[in-house]
Coordinates of C-alpha atoms in Angstrom, one line a residue:
P1 CA -0.5 0.6 -3.9
A2 CA -2.6 2.7 -1.3
A3 CA -5.6 0.2 -1.9
K4 CA -3.3 -2.7 -0.4
V5 CA -2.5 -0.9 2.7
H6 CA -4.2 -1.8 5.9
R7 CA -4.5 1.5 7.5
P8 CA -5.1 0.5 11.2
G9 CA -2.0 -1.7 11.1
R10 CA 0.0 0.9 9.3
E11 CA -1.2 3.5 12.0
A12 CA -0.4 1.1 14.8
C13 CA 3.3 0.5 13.5
Q14 CA 3.7 4.3 13.1
A15 CA 2.4 5.0 16.7
K16 CA 5.0 2.2 18.0
A17 CA 7.8 3.6 15.9
L18 CA 7.3 7.2 17.1
A19 CA 7.0 6.0 20.8
A20 CA 10.4 4.2 20.4
L21 CA 12.1 7.3 18.9
D22 CA 10.4 9.5 21.8
E23 CA 12.1 7.1 24.4
L24 CA 15.6 7.2 22.5
E25 CA 15.2 11.0 22.3
A26 CA 14.7 11.2 26.0
W27 CA 18.2 9.4 26.6
S28 CA 19.9 12.4 25.0
P29 CA 23.4 10.7 23.9
A30 CA 26.2 12.9 24.6
P31 CA 27.8 12.0 22.4
W32 CA 27.2 8.2 22.8
F33 CA 24.5 6.2 24.2
V34 CA 26.9 3.8 26.2
G35 CA 30.0 5.1 27.5
D36 CA 32.9 7.1 26.1
E37 CA 33.1 5.2 22.7
L38 CA 30.8 4.4 19.6
T39 CA 28.9 1.1 20.3
Q40 CA 26.4 -1.1 18.6
A41 CA 23.8 0.9 20.4
D42 CA 25.0 4.0 18.7
V43 CA 24.9 2.4 15.3
T44 CA 21.5 0.9 15.8
A45 CA 19.9 4.1 16.8
A46 CA 21.5 6.2 13.9
V47 CA 20.7 3.8 11.3
G48 CA 17.2 3.1 12.5
Y49 CA 16.5 7.0 12.6
T50 CA 18.0 7.4 9.2
F51 CA 15.8 4.6 8.1
M52 CA 12.6 5.7 9.5
E53 CA 13.3 9.4 8.0
G54 CA 13.9 8.1 4.5
F55 CA 11.5 5.2 4.3
D56 CA 8.3 7.1 4.5
K57 CA 8.4 10.7 4.2
G58 CA 6.3 12.8 6.6
V59 CA 6.1 9.9 9.2
V60 CA 9.0 11.3 11.5
P61 CA 7.9 14.8 12.2
A62 CA 10.5 17.4 11.3
D63 CA 12.2 18.8 14.3
R64 CA 10.6 16.5 17.0
Y65 CA 14.0 14.6 17.5
P66 CA 16.8 17.3 17.8
N67 CA 19.0 14.7 19.9
L68 CA 18.5 11.9 17.6
E69 CA 19.1 14.2 14.7
R70 CA 22.5 15.4 16.5
H71 CA 23.3 11.8 17.2
R72 CA 22.8 10.7 13.6
D73 CA 24.9 13.4 12.4
H74 CA 27.7 12.8 14.8
C75 CA 27.7 9.1 13.7
E76 CA 27.5 10.0 10.1
A77 CA 30.5 12.3 10.1
R78 CA 32.6 9.3 10.6
P79 CA 34.3 7.9 7.4
A80 CA 32.7 4.1 7.7
F81 CA 29.2 5.7 8.1
Q82 CA 29.9 8.0 4.8
A83 CA 31.2 5.0 3.0
T84 CA 28.1 2.8 3.4
R85 CA 25.1 5.3 3.6
P86 CA 22.2 4.3 1.4
G87 CA 20.9 6.9 -1.0
F88 CA 17.4 7.7 0.3

């Protein structure tokens, strides 16, 4: 419930999450973060971005992270991602 949300704490968490996404966006993975193959870094970035987008609508500004969106889409095109994607 909205009455139970500590707004300053929530805003601080959101600011930190967006700062982390800004850093990842600047890395511009092409197509992977590390090397020429999918690694845990790629999985973590794609899943984390998907979670942040789906967890609380409106927290991640639309079109602010085109590189991460492209990376997420690249990962999610793989059958293993499609088989395990949550239904946000």
